[in-house]
Tab-separated table of C-alpha atoms in Angstrom:
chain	number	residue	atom	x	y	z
Z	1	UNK	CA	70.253	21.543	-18.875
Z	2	UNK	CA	71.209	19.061	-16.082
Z	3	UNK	CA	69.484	20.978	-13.517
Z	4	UNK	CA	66.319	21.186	-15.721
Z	5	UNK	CA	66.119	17.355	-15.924
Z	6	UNK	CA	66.480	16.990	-12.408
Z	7	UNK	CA	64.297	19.456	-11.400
Z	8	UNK	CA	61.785	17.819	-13.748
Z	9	UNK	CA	62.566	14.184	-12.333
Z	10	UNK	CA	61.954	15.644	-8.794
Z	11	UNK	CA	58.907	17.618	-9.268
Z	12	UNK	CA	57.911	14.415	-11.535
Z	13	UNK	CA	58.427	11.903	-8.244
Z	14	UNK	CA	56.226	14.444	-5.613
Z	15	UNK	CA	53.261	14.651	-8.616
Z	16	UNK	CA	53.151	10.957	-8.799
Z	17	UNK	CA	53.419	10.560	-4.373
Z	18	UNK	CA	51.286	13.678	-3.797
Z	19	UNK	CA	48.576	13.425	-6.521
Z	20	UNK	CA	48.060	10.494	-8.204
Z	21	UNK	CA	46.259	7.027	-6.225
Z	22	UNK	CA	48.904	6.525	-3.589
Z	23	UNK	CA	47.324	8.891	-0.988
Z	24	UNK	CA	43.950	6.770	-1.058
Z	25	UNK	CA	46.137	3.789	-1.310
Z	26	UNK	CA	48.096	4.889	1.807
Z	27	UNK	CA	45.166	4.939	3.507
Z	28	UNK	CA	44.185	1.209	3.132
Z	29	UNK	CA	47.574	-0.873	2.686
Z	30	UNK	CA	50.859	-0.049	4.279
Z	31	UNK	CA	53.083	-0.889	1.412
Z	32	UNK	CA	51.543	2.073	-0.523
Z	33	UNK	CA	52.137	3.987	2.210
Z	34	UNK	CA	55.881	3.097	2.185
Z	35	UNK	CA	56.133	3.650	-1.628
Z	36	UNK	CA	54.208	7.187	-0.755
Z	37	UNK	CA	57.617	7.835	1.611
Z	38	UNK	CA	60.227	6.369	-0.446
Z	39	UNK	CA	59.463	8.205	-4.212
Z	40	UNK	CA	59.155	11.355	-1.737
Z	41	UNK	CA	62.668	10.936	0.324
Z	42	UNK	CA	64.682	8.839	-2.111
Z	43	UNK	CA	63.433	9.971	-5.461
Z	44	UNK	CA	61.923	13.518	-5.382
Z	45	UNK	CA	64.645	14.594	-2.598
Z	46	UNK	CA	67.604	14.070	-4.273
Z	47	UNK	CA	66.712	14.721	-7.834
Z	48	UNK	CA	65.848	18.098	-5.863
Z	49	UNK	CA	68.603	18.415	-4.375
Z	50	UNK	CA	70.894	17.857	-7.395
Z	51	UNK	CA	69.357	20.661	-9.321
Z	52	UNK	CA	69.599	23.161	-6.155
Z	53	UNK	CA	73.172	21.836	-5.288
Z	54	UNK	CA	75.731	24.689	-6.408
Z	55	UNK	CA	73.372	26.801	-7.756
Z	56	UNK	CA	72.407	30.518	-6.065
Z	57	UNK	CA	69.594	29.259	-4.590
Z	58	UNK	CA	71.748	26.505	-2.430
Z	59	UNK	CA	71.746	27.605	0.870
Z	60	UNK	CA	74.888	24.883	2.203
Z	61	UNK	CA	77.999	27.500	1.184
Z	62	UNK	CA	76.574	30.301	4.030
Z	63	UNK	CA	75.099	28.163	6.786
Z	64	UNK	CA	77.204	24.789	6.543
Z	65	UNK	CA	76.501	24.307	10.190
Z	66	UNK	CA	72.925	23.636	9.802
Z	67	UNK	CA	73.577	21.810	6.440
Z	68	UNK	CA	76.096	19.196	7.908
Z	69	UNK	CA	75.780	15.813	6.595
Z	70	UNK	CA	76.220	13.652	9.497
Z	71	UNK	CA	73.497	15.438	11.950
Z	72	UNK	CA	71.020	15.853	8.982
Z	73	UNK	CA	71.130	12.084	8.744
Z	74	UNK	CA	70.414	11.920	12.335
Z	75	UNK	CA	67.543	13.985	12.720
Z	76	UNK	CA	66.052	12.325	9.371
Z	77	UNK	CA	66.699	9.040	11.294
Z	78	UNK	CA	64.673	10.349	14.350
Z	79	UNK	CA	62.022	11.624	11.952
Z	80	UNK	CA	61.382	8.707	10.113
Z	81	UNK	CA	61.684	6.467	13.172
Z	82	UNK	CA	59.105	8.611	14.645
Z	83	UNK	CA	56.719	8.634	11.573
Z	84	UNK	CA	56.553	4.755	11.779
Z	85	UNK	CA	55.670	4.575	15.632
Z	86	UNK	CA	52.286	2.857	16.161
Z	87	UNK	CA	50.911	6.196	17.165
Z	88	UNK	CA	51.681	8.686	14.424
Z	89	UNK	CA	51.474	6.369	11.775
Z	90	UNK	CA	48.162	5.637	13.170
Z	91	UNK	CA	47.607	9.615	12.709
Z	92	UNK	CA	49.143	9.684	9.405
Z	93	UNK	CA	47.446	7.316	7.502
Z	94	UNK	CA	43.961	7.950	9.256
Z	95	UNK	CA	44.024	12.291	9.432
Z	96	UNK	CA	44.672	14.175	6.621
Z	97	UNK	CA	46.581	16.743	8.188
Z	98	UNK	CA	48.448	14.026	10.004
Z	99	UNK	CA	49.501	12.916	6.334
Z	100	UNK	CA	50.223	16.415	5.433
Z	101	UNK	CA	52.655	16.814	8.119
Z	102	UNK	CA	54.589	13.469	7.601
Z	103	UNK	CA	54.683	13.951	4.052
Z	104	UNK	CA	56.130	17.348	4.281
Z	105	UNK	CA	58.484	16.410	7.264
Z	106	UNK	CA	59.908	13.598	5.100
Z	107	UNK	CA	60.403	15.798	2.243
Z	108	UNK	CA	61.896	18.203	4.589
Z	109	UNK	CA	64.136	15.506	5.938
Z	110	UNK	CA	65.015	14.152	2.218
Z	111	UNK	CA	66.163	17.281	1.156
Z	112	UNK	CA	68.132	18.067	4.173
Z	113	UNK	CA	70.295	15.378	3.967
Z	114	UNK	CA	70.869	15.012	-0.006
Z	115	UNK	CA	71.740	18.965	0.223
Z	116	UNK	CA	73.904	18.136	2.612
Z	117	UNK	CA	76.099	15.767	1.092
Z	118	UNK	CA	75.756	17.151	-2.659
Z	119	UNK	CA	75.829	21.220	-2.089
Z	120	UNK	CA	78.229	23.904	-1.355
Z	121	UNK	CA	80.915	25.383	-3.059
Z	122	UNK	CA	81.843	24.093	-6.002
Z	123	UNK	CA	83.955	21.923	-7.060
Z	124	UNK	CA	83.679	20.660	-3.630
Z	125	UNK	CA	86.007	19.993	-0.545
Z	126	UNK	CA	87.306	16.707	-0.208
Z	127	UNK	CA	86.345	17.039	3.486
Z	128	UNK	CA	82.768	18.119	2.500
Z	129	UNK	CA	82.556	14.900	0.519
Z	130	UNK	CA	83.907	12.656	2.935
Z	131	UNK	CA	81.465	13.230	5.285
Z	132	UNK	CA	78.458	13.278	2.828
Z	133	UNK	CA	79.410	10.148	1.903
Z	134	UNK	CA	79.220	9.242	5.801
Z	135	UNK	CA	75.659	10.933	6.456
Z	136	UNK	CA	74.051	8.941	3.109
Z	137	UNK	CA	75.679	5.636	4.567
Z	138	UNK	CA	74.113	6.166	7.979
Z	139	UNK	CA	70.806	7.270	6.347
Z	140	UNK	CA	71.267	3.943	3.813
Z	141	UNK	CA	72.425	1.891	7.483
Z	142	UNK	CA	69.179	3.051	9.419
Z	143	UNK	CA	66.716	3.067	6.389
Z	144	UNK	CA	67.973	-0.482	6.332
Z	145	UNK	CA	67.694	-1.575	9.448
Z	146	UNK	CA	63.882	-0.108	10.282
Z	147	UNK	CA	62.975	-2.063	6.478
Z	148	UNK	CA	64.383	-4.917	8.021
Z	149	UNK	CA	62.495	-4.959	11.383
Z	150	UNK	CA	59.477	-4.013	9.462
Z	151	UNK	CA	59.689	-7.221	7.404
Z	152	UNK	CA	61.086	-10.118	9.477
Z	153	UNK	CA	58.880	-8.610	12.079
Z	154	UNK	CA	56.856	-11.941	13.463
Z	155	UNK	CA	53.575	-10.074	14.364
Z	156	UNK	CA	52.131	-6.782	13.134
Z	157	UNK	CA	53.417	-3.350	14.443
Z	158	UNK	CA	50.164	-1.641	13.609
Z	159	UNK	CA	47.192	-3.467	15.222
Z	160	UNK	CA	44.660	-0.982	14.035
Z	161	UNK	CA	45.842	-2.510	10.610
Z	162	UNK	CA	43.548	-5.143	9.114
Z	163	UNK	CA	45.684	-5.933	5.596
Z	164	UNK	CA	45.069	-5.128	2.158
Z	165	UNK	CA	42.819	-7.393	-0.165
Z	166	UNK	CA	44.613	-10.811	0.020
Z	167	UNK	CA	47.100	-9.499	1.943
Z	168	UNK	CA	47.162	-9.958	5.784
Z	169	UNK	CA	48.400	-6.655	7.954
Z	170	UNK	CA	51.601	-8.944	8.681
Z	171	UNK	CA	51.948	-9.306	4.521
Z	172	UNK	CA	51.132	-5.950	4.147
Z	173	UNK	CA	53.650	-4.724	6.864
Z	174	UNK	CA	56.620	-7.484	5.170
Z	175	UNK	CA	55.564	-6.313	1.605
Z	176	UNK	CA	55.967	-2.331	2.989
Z	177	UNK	CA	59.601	-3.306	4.725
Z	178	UNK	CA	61.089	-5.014	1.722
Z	179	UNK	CA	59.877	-0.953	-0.031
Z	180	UNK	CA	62.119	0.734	2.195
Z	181	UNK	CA	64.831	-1.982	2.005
Z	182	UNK	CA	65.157	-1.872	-1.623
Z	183	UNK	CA	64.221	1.784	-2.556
Z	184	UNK	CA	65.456	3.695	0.545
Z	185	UNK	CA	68.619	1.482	1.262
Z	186	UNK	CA	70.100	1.449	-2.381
Z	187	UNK	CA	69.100	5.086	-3.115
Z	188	UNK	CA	70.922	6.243	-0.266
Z	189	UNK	CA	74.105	3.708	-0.559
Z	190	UNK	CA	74.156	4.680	-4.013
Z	191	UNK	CA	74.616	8.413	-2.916
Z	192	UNK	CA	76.835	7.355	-1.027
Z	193	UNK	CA	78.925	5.483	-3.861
Z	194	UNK	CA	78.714	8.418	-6.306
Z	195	UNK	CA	80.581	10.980	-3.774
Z	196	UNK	CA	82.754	7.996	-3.175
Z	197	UNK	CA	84.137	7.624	-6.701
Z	198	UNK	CA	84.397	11.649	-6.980
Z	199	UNK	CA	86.662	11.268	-3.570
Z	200	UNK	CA	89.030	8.711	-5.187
Z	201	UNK	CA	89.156	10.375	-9.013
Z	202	UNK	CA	90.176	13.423	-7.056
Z	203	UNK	CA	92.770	11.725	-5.203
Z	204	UNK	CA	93.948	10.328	-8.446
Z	205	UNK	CA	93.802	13.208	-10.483
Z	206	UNK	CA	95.651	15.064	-7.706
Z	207	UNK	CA	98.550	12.267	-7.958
Z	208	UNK	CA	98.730	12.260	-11.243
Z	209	UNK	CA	99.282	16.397	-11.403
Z	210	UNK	CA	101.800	15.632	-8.628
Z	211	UNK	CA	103.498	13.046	-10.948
């Protein structure tokens, strides 16, 4: 039943990214275009994730390599660093397929890391967790950071960007950063949090059989 809701929640979250005004939006003002990235990596990706996590269609349990926590966080980090270069966010917002590709890459990305830290055997390692709970902190650290520099920037990053109605390209960019700062950041720190508390009821509930 879980998995249903989650599945519903996620597929809910890429509708309202993927179909509804925010593509248009994304066009013209940068903080739709941020809102665009966050309900797709911090909203449809780990609602996604949850409802593949454990389930026969997670693929973490036979290649845990490839789904390791830490260096899915990194390459999502170099992904969504990349994204928000002048350049290819230039290409993004301008070119359809450019959008296409970002989109997808994010999702990509999103999913990567949140079935990192949430799938694989179950009930999970305490090792496993431990280091999810490391790759969503990094993510939450460098999501973060990249918000931040976006809005205490004191000029525009884009300069092909003219602003949004009353809003100048340098309110536009703040407004966007202060997106990813509140939606990316907490979303991932949260994750982060949740495998946390599993961690330490395990450790108790391991005492307490011990006891």
């Amino acid at each position: 039943m879980m998995r249903t809701l989650w599945l519903v929640i996620g597929l809910a979250a890429l509708a309202a990214a993927w179909l509804g005004p925010l593509p248009d939006l994304a066009r013209q003002a940068f903080f739709g275009h941020m809102v665009m990235h966050m309900l797709v990596v911090a909203v449809a990706a780990p609602f996604l994730s949850l409802a593949i996590a454990g389930s026969r269609f997670d693929p973490v349990e036979e290649s845990p390599e490839i789904f390791a926590p830490v260096p899915a966080s990194v390459g999502e980090l170099i992904l969504v660093w990349a994204w928000h270069a002048p350049g290819l966010h230039h290409v993004a917002r301008m070119q359809s397929w450019g959008l296409v590709a970002e989109q997808s890459t994010f999702l990509l990305a999103g999913v990567w890391v949140w079935l990192s830290a949430f799938g694989g055997a179950q009930p999970r390692s305490g090792g496993r967790s431990a280091a999810g709970v490391v790759g969503l902190l990094l993510t939450s650290m460098h999501m973060t950071l990249l918000g931040a520099l976006l809005a205490m920037a004191p000029r525009s990053v884009y300069g092909h960007h003219e602003g949004f109605g009353p809003l100048s390209a340098l309110q536009d960019q703040h407004l966007g950063g202060a997106v990813m700062i509140l939606i990316g950041g907490i979303a991932y720190l949260s994750g982060g949090l949740v495998l946390t508390v599993g961690l330490l009821r395990d450790r108790w509930s391991g005492e307490g059989e011990l006891a």
